[in-house]
Short mmCIF file of C-alpha atoms in Angstrom, two decimals:
data_model
loop_
_atom_site.label_atom_id
_atom_site.label_comp_id
_atom_site.label_asym_id
_atom_site.label_seq_id
_atom_site.Cartn_x
_atom_site.Cartn_y
_atom_site.Cartn_z
CA MET A 61 -34.36 16.57 -22.60
CA ILE A 62 -31.98 14.44 -20.52
CA PRO A 63 -33.76 11.36 -19.09
CA SER A 64 -33.36 11.10 -15.31
CA GLU A 65 -32.76 7.35 -15.47
CA GLY A 66 -29.66 7.95 -17.63
CA LEU A 67 -28.20 10.58 -15.35
CA PHE A 68 -25.34 9.70 -12.99
CA ASP A 69 -24.28 11.75 -10.00
CA VAL A 70 -20.58 11.43 -10.87
CA ALA A 71 -18.71 10.23 -13.95
CA VAL A 72 -15.17 9.16 -13.01
CA VAL A 73 -12.84 9.18 -16.00
CA GLY A 74 -9.90 6.85 -15.30
CA GLY A 75 -9.94 3.61 -13.35
CA GLY A 76 -6.43 3.73 -11.91
CA MET A 77 -5.71 3.75 -8.18
CA VAL A 78 -7.09 7.23 -7.57
CA GLY A 79 -10.09 7.06 -9.90
CA ALA A 80 -11.14 3.62 -8.67
CA THR A 81 -10.80 4.75 -5.05
CA ALA A 82 -12.96 7.80 -5.69
CA ALA A 83 -15.60 5.67 -7.42
CA CYS A 84 -15.76 3.11 -4.58
CA LEU A 85 -16.01 5.80 -1.90
CA LEU A 86 -18.66 7.76 -3.81
CA ALA A 87 -20.80 4.66 -4.39
CA ARG A 88 -20.52 3.64 -0.72
CA ALA A 89 -21.59 7.18 0.20
CA GLY A 90 -24.78 6.73 -1.82
CA PHE A 91 -23.92 8.49 -5.09
CA THR A 92 -24.53 6.86 -8.47
CA VAL A 93 -21.27 6.50 -10.37
CA VAL A 94 -20.06 5.54 -13.84
CA VAL A 95 -16.38 4.66 -14.33
CA ILE A 96 -14.94 5.24 -17.80
CA ASP A 97 -11.58 3.57 -18.41
CA ASP A 98 -9.60 3.03 -21.58
CA GLY A 99 -8.11 -0.27 -20.40
CA LYS A 100 -9.47 -3.59 -19.32
CA SER A 101 -10.10 -4.99 -15.87
CA PRO A 102 -6.70 -5.31 -14.11
CA SER A 103 -5.36 -8.69 -13.01
CA PHE A 104 -2.89 -9.75 -10.33
CA ASP A 105 -1.07 -13.02 -9.68
CA ALA A 106 0.72 -13.37 -6.34
CA SER A 107 2.68 -16.37 -7.65
CA THR A 108 4.68 -14.09 -9.98
CA ASP A 109 7.65 -12.00 -8.86
CA MET A 110 7.28 -8.50 -7.46
CA GLY A 111 6.37 -5.81 -9.97
CA LEU A 112 8.75 -2.89 -10.55
CA ARG A 113 6.24 -0.12 -9.85
CA VAL A 114 5.49 0.05 -6.15
CA SER A 115 4.19 2.76 -3.81
CA ALA A 116 4.81 3.55 -0.16
CA ILE A 117 1.22 3.64 1.07
CA SER A 118 0.82 5.87 4.14
CA PRO A 119 -1.40 4.99 7.13
CA GLY A 120 -3.83 7.71 6.03
CA ALA A 121 -4.03 6.21 2.55
CA MET A 122 -4.47 2.74 4.09
CA SER A 123 -7.53 4.04 5.96
CA ILE A 124 -8.95 5.45 2.72
CA LEU A 125 -8.35 2.20 0.83
CA SER A 126 -9.96 0.30 3.70
CA GLU A 127 -13.11 2.43 3.42
CA ALA A 128 -13.06 1.79 -0.34
CA GLY A 129 -13.18 -1.95 0.38
CA ALA A 130 -9.73 -2.68 -1.04
CA TRP A 131 -7.16 -2.79 1.77
CA ARG A 132 -8.25 -6.16 3.17
CA LEU A 133 -7.75 -7.63 -0.32
CA VAL A 134 -4.26 -6.12 -0.48
CA GLU A 135 -3.40 -7.60 2.91
CA GLY A 136 -4.69 -10.98 1.72
CA GLN A 137 -2.13 -10.99 -1.12
CA ARG A 138 1.22 -9.40 -0.23
CA HIS A 139 2.44 -6.13 1.18
CA SER A 140 5.41 -5.00 3.27
CA PRO A 141 4.66 -2.82 6.32
CA TYR A 142 7.58 -0.85 7.71
CA ARG A 143 8.02 0.74 11.13
CA THR A 144 11.34 2.54 10.60
CA MET A 145 12.29 5.27 8.15
CA ARG A 146 15.87 6.48 7.87
CA VAL A 147 17.17 9.41 5.79
CA GLU A 148 20.94 9.92 5.45
CA ASP A 149 23.06 12.73 4.09
CA ARG A 150 25.43 11.68 1.32
CA ASP A 151 28.57 12.24 3.44
CA GLU A 152 27.08 10.18 6.33
CA THR A 153 27.54 12.96 8.90
CA ALA A 154 23.84 13.58 9.43
CA ALA A 155 20.78 11.34 9.49
CA ILE A 156 17.18 11.29 10.65
CA GLU A 157 15.45 8.16 11.87
CA PHE A 158 11.76 7.77 12.63
CA GLN A 159 10.24 4.87 14.56
CA ALA A 160 6.48 4.26 14.38
CA PRO A 161 5.95 3.62 18.15
CA GLU A 162 7.39 7.00 19.15
CA PHE A 163 4.50 8.65 17.29
CA GLY A 164 1.84 6.24 18.54
CA LEU A 165 1.62 4.46 15.19
CA ASP A 166 1.66 0.75 14.37
CA VAL A 167 3.45 1.37 11.06
CA LEU A 168 4.84 4.30 9.09
CA GLY A 169 3.63 2.81 5.84
CA ALA A 170 3.59 -0.25 3.61
CA ILE A 171 5.23 -0.99 0.27
CA VAL A 172 2.65 -2.32 -2.19
CA GLU A 173 2.72 -3.01 -5.91
CA ASN A 174 0.63 -0.54 -7.88
CA ASP A 175 -0.93 -3.38 -9.87
CA LEU A 176 -2.09 -5.06 -6.67
CA VAL A 177 -3.77 -1.91 -5.36
CA GLN A 178 -5.57 -1.36 -8.65
CA TRP A 179 -6.65 -5.01 -8.83
CA ALA A 180 -8.03 -4.88 -5.27
CA LEU A 181 -9.97 -1.70 -6.03
CA TRP A 182 -11.51 -3.22 -9.15
CA GLN A 183 -12.58 -6.27 -7.17
CA SER A 184 -14.45 -3.85 -4.93
CA LEU A 185 -15.86 -1.91 -7.91
CA ARG A 186 -17.24 -5.08 -9.45
CA VAL A 187 -19.44 -5.99 -6.49
CA MET A 188 -20.50 -2.53 -5.35
CA ALA A 189 -24.04 -1.29 -5.94
CA GLY A 190 -24.49 2.04 -7.67
CA ILE A 191 -21.53 1.68 -10.05
CA GLU A 192 -21.53 1.12 -13.80
CA ILE A 193 -18.20 0.36 -15.50
CA LEU A 194 -17.41 1.21 -19.11
CA GLU A 195 -14.16 -0.54 -20.05
CA ARG A 196 -11.96 0.10 -23.09
CA GLU A 197 -13.66 3.40 -23.73
CA ARG A 198 -11.87 6.68 -24.50
CA VAL A 199 -13.25 10.18 -24.04
CA ALA A 200 -13.68 11.96 -27.37
CA GLY A 201 -15.20 15.20 -26.12
CA ILE A 202 -17.27 16.99 -23.50
CA GLU A 203 -20.08 19.49 -23.97
CA TYR A 204 -22.97 20.77 -21.90
CA CYS A 205 -26.68 20.14 -22.36
CA GLU A 206 -29.24 21.81 -20.10
CA GLY A 207 -26.31 22.84 -17.90
CA LEU A 208 -25.02 19.29 -17.38
CA PRO A 209 -21.80 17.77 -18.78
CA VAL A 210 -22.24 15.26 -21.58
CA ILE A 211 -19.20 13.08 -22.27
CA THR A 212 -18.95 11.61 -25.76
CA LEU A 213 -16.88 8.42 -26.06
CA ASP A 214 -14.94 7.20 -29.09
CA SER A 215 -17.59 4.50 -29.51
CA GLY A 216 -20.20 7.22 -29.96
CA GLU A 217 -21.89 6.48 -26.62
CA GLN A 218 -22.70 9.47 -24.45
CA VAL A 219 -22.60 9.71 -20.65
CA VAL A 220 -24.38 12.41 -18.66
CA ALA A 221 -23.56 13.26 -15.05
CA ARG A 222 -23.99 16.05 -12.54
CA LEU A 223 -20.23 16.09 -12.01
CA VAL A 224 -17.19 14.79 -13.88
CA ALA A 225 -14.08 13.66 -11.96
CA ALA A 226 -11.00 13.53 -14.19
CA ALA A 227 -8.56 10.89 -12.92
CA ASP A 228 -7.09 10.03 -16.31
CA GLY A 229 -3.42 10.51 -15.46
CA ALA A 230 -0.60 12.98 -16.01
CA SER A 231 -1.42 13.37 -19.72
CA SER A 232 -5.12 13.84 -18.95
CA LYS A 233 -7.12 14.47 -22.12
CA LEU A 234 -10.05 15.67 -20.06
CA ARG A 235 -7.92 18.34 -18.38
CA GLY A 236 -7.13 19.72 -21.82
CA LEU A 237 -10.77 19.58 -22.91
CA LEU A 238 -11.70 21.54 -19.77
CA GLY A 239 -9.15 24.23 -20.62
CA ILE A 240 -7.07 23.83 -17.45
CA GLY A 241 -3.40 24.73 -17.86
CA GLN A 242 -0.36 23.36 -16.04
CA ARG A 243 3.06 24.46 -14.87
CA HIS A 244 5.61 21.84 -15.81
CA TRP A 245 9.16 21.25 -14.51
CA GLU A 246 11.56 18.83 -16.22
CA TYR A 247 14.34 17.75 -13.87
CA GLY A 248 16.51 16.13 -16.54
CA GLN A 249 16.55 13.04 -14.35
CA MET A 250 15.13 9.54 -14.38
CA GLY A 251 14.29 7.10 -11.62
CA VAL A 252 15.91 3.69 -12.08
CA VAL A 253 13.84 0.97 -10.41
CA GLY A 254 14.51 -2.67 -9.65
CA VAL A 255 14.37 -5.34 -6.94
CA VAL A 256 17.62 -5.98 -5.06
CA ARG A 257 18.69 -8.79 -2.76
CA SER A 258 21.19 -7.93 -0.01
CA ALA A 259 23.32 -10.32 2.03
CA GLU A 260 21.50 -9.10 5.11
CA PRO A 261 17.73 -9.00 4.46
CA ASN A 262 16.04 -5.65 4.69
CA PRO A 263 15.05 -5.33 8.39
CA GLY A 264 11.81 -3.52 7.55
CA VAL A 265 13.40 -0.11 7.00
CA ALA A 266 12.50 2.47 4.36
CA TRP A 267 16.05 3.77 3.77
CA GLN A 268 17.08 6.79 1.71
CA ARG A 269 20.41 8.45 1.04
CA PHE A 270 21.13 11.68 -0.81
CA LEU A 271 23.94 11.35 -3.37
CA ASP A 272 25.61 13.80 -5.75
CA GLY A 273 23.31 12.90 -8.64
CA GLY A 274 20.11 12.50 -6.65
CA PRO A 275 18.57 10.37 -3.88
CA ILE A 276 18.53 6.59 -3.74
CA ALA A 277 15.89 4.69 -1.78
CA PHE A 278 15.64 1.09 -0.60
CA LEU A 279 12.06 0.09 0.24
CA PRO A 280 11.43 -3.14 2.19
CA LEU A 281 9.70 -6.12 0.60
CA ALA A 282 8.09 -9.03 2.44
CA ASP A 283 10.75 -11.57 1.41
CA GLY A 284 13.66 -9.46 2.69
CA ARG A 285 14.55 -7.96 -0.69
CA SER A 286 14.29 -4.23 -1.40
CA SER A 287 12.63 -2.27 -4.15
CA ILE A 288 14.99 0.52 -5.18
CA VAL A 289 14.42 3.93 -6.75
CA TRP A 290 17.68 5.58 -7.86
CA SER A 291 17.25 9.15 -9.10
CA CYS A 292 20.02 10.13 -11.51
CA THR A 293 20.73 11.97 -14.74
CA GLU A 294 19.17 10.64 -17.91
CA LEU A 295 22.64 9.68 -19.18
CA ASP A 296 23.44 7.70 -16.01
CA ALA A 297 20.00 6.08 -16.04
CA ARG A 298 20.42 4.78 -19.58
CA ARG A 299 23.92 3.55 -18.79
CA ARG A 300 22.70 1.74 -15.68
CA LEU A 301 19.91 0.06 -17.61
CA GLU A 302 22.46 -1.28 -20.11
CA GLN A 303 24.94 -2.57 -17.51
CA ASP A 304 25.24 -6.27 -16.82
CA GLU A 305 24.00 -7.38 -13.42
CA ALA A 306 27.43 -7.61 -11.79
CA SER A 307 28.46 -4.09 -12.89
CA PHE A 308 25.17 -2.57 -11.74
CA VAL A 309 25.31 -4.31 -8.35
CA SER A 310 28.92 -3.15 -7.89
CA GLU A 311 28.02 0.49 -8.65
CA LEU A 312 24.94 0.31 -6.45
CA GLU A 313 26.95 -1.19 -3.59
CA ALA A 314 29.47 1.66 -3.82
CA ALA A 315 26.65 4.20 -3.63
CA VAL A 316 25.29 2.77 -0.37
CA ALA A 317 28.59 1.72 1.24
CA GLY A 318 29.46 2.89 4.73
CA SER A 319 25.98 3.49 6.06
CA PRO A 320 26.17 4.44 9.75
CA GLY A 321 23.34 1.98 10.30
CA HIS A 322 25.47 -0.83 8.74
CA TRP A 323 22.78 -1.59 6.18
CA PRO A 324 22.22 -2.19 3.23
CA GLY A 325 25.79 -3.55 3.29
CA ALA A 326 26.76 -6.20 0.75
CA LEU A 327 24.39 -6.63 -2.20
CA GLU A 328 23.96 -9.95 -4.00
CA SER A 329 21.69 -9.58 -7.01
CA VAL A 330 19.23 -7.40 -8.88
CA GLY A 331 16.30 -8.38 -11.07
CA PRO A 332 15.03 -6.62 -14.22
CA ARG A 333 15.44 -2.83 -14.26
CA ALA A 334 13.40 0.00 -15.71
CA ALA A 335 13.47 3.79 -15.62
CA PHE A 336 10.93 6.60 -15.77
CA PRO A 337 11.37 10.38 -16.19
CA LEU A 338 11.14 12.64 -13.12
CA THR A 339 8.97 15.70 -13.50
CA MET A 340 6.70 17.97 -11.51
CA ARG A 341 3.34 19.15 -12.86
CA LEU A 342 0.95 21.47 -11.05
CA SER A 343 -2.43 22.34 -12.56
CA ASP A 344 -3.56 25.95 -12.41
CA ARG A 345 -6.86 24.87 -10.86
CA TYR A 346 -8.55 21.63 -9.85
CA ALA A 347 -12.11 22.60 -10.75
CA ALA A 348 -13.92 23.73 -13.88
CA ARG A 349 -17.58 23.83 -14.91
CA ARG A 350 -19.09 20.77 -13.16
CA ALA A 351 -15.72 19.03 -13.20
CA VAL A 352 -12.76 18.38 -10.91
CA LEU A 353 -9.25 16.96 -11.29
CA LEU A 354 -7.88 14.14 -9.11
CA GLY A 355 -4.46 12.53 -8.69
CA ASP A 356 -1.92 12.78 -11.51
CA ALA A 357 -4.41 14.65 -13.68
CA ALA A 358 -4.06 17.46 -11.13
CA HIS A 359 -0.46 17.09 -9.93
CA VAL A 360 2.67 15.02 -10.52
CA MET A 361 5.38 15.04 -7.84
CA HIS A 362 9.05 14.17 -7.69
CA PRO A 363 9.24 10.73 -5.97
CA LEU A 364 11.66 12.06 -3.32
CA ALA A 365 9.04 11.94 -0.56
CA GLY A 366 7.01 9.06 -2.01
CA GLN A 367 3.79 11.06 -1.72
CA GLY A 368 2.37 11.10 -5.26
CA VAL A 369 -0.12 8.23 -4.90
CA ASN A 370 -0.93 9.14 -1.30
CA THR A 371 -1.78 12.72 -2.26
CA GLY A 372 -4.05 11.43 -5.03
CA LEU A 373 -5.87 9.14 -2.59
CA LEU A 374 -6.33 12.11 -0.27
CA ASP A 375 -7.84 13.98 -3.26
CA ALA A 376 -10.39 11.17 -3.62
CA ALA A 377 -11.27 11.24 0.08
CA GLY A 378 -11.44 15.03 0.07
CA LEU A 379 -13.83 15.07 -2.89
CA VAL A 380 -16.18 12.60 -1.20
CA GLU A 381 -16.14 14.67 2.00
CA VAL A 382 -16.98 17.85 0.09
CA LEU A 383 -19.81 16.19 -1.85
CA VAL A 384 -21.32 14.55 1.25
CA ASP A 385 -21.31 17.92 3.02
CA ALA A 386 -22.98 19.51 -0.02
CA ARG A 387 -25.69 16.86 0.01
CA PHE A 388 -26.37 17.48 3.69
CA ALA A 389 -26.73 21.17 2.92
CA GLN A 390 -29.10 20.26 0.05
CA ARG A 391 -26.80 21.87 -2.48
CA ASP A 392 -26.12 20.76 -6.05
CA ILE A 393 -22.90 18.71 -5.99
CA GLY A 394 -21.82 20.38 -9.22
CA ASP A 395 -22.35 23.92 -7.95
CA ALA A 396 -19.32 26.15 -8.51
CA ARG A 397 -19.15 27.11 -4.81
CA VAL A 398 -19.05 23.44 -3.80
CA LEU A 399 -16.26 22.68 -6.25
CA GLU A 400 -14.37 25.82 -5.20
CA ARG A 401 -14.03 24.35 -1.71
CA TYR A 402 -12.47 21.19 -3.14
CA ASP A 403 -10.22 23.26 -5.41
CA ARG A 404 -8.86 25.50 -2.65
CA TRP A 405 -8.40 22.65 -0.18
CA ARG A 406 -6.72 20.03 -2.33
CA ARG A 407 -4.71 22.43 -4.51
CA SER A 408 -3.18 24.13 -1.48
CA GLU A 409 -2.29 20.77 0.06
CA ALA A 410 -0.78 19.34 -3.13
CA GLU A 411 1.21 22.50 -3.84
CA LEU A 412 2.54 22.56 -0.29
CA MET A 413 3.78 19.00 -0.66
CA SER A 414 5.06 19.43 -4.23
CA GLN A 415 6.91 22.69 -3.61
CA GLY A 416 8.33 21.31 -0.38
CA VAL A 417 9.79 18.31 -2.19
CA HIS A 418 10.98 20.57 -5.03
CA GLY A 419 12.84 22.79 -2.57
CA LEU A 420 14.21 19.87 -0.57
CA ARG A 421 15.58 18.31 -3.73
CA GLY A 422 17.42 21.56 -4.50
CA VAL A 423 18.99 21.68 -1.06
CA PHE A 424 20.35 18.15 -1.35
CA LEU A 425 21.99 18.51 -4.75
CA PRO A 426 24.41 21.50 -4.74
CA ASP A 427 27.73 21.00 -2.92
CA GLU A 428 27.76 24.59 -1.68
CA LEU A 429 24.65 23.92 0.42
CA GLY A 430 26.27 21.14 2.42
CA LEU A 431 26.32 23.08 5.70
CA LEU A 432 22.67 24.09 5.27
CA ARG A 433 21.74 20.52 4.44
CA ARG A 434 23.43 19.08 7.51
CA ALA A 435 22.03 21.83 9.74
CA GLY A 436 18.50 21.09 8.47
CA LEU A 437 18.84 17.37 9.11
CA GLY A 438 20.22 18.08 12.56
CA LEU A 439 17.32 20.39 13.39
CA VAL A 440 14.73 17.82 12.37
CA SER A 441 16.59 15.08 14.21
CA ARG A 442 16.73 17.07 17.49
CA SER A 443 13.30 18.75 17.52
CA TRP A 444 10.31 16.64 18.59
CA THR A 445 7.89 19.29 17.30
CA VAL A 446 9.46 19.32 13.84
CA ARG A 447 9.74 15.53 13.76
CA GLU A 448 6.10 15.07 14.71
CA ALA A 449 4.90 17.65 12.14
CA PHE A 450 6.99 15.91 9.47
CA ILE A 451 5.70 12.45 10.29
CA ARG A 452 2.04 13.52 10.57
CA ARG A 453 2.20 14.95 7.07
CA ALA A 454 4.15 11.98 5.70
CA THR A 455 1.59 9.56 7.15
CA GLY A 456 -1.36 11.56 5.80
CA ARG A 457 -2.83 12.23 9.24
CA HIS A 458 -2.19 15.92 9.73
CA ARG A 459 -4.96 18.26 10.86
CA ASN A 460 -5.93 19.39 7.35
CA ALA A 461 -6.14 15.87 5.92
CA PRO A 462 -9.56 14.48 4.89
CA ALA A 463 -11.55 12.86 7.69
CA LEU A 464 -11.20 9.38 6.15
CA ALA A 465 -7.39 9.67 6.25
CA ARG A 466 -7.54 10.61 9.94
CA GLY A 467 -9.43 7.42 10.77
CA GLN A 468 -13.08 8.47 10.50
CA THR A 469 -15.29 5.90 8.80
CA LEU A 470 -17.37 6.57 5.72
CA SER A 471 -20.46 5.50 7.66
CA SER A 472 -19.87 8.16 10.31
CA LEU A 473 -19.26 10.73 7.58
CA VAL A 474 -22.50 9.89 5.81
CA HIS A 475 -24.54 9.35 9.01
CA PRO A 476 -22.98 11.72 11.58
CA ASP A 477 -25.92 11.45 14.01
CA SER A 478 -26.13 7.67 14.14
#
């Protein structure tokens, strides 16, 4: 017999950005939550230099993080809002530029260090009622007792919940234990990241150019520097990591030279560099018996559109919306029909974004598609309807986005009649 006092509504496995967001939202919505994470409480020090792993947080994701109690903490440290986004073809004959005001937005996004987002979320987790945190604990197995999932940890402790939310990353152990398969694409590329200083400070523009080997992006930082992501072959990535600073800056400057917008222009210095492999992973389903997948455990995207973290945060908001609706209908939150709604909704959205980026990447690489590439950029640039549809999806505020991403508050979601 499972004691009711030891039963949680939701067990969230993984305390990264997506898992911690889901836990905060669920607790604020009145569910009891346990967070199981194999690390320790994250830390952040604003006096240190910018971290190499950053994300372009969309306005929709900002709204979700605000409802999770974390965004005000991010704003109190450091972040870099941007109001302009520019995408250039590699031969400079075509470009698209988006300005936030033309779409009625204050910003198109903000560049934030991943470590800062996770730290802010854990600050919220620590003070929120209805949450228990199990740190430095790994999942050893999952079985079912009286129809409910029982998670066994490496320490031997067991956790029982009505629903398990797997947010334990791209190599999710829980996904494997649940028997959920994945389709996996290896691009044979890596993303080289670093922080670059240009002679002319970044004017608050998220700038991207498509090159022969892959796209390069300059993302604005608060001090006028730029965080770069340079997608290239594995061979080029390793070579660029081994270059001295002057050689790397010279090669980078050649790659961005001649921008019609006259920026980035001359580059002065680059800090430490790192690289990570570029892949795409799509899970066959996002729901199993009393369990769901969130974030990278469900999908991994090419960074071309910068939507990986944002899509995961929309997963978290979507799950909370589905579970709140189920509670209103007096349905078991772990019922297969409830989880099927989450599965259909979030899987279709993630696959649309992932396959779109996958196809776009293919168009921008082969030389023989140059005319098609330029024609596509020209169409988007000239058509208001296409531009608006593009920006609504990029900002996470399209019609099929979760209510929290579209600006609805958690309070109004939980208490619609108040």
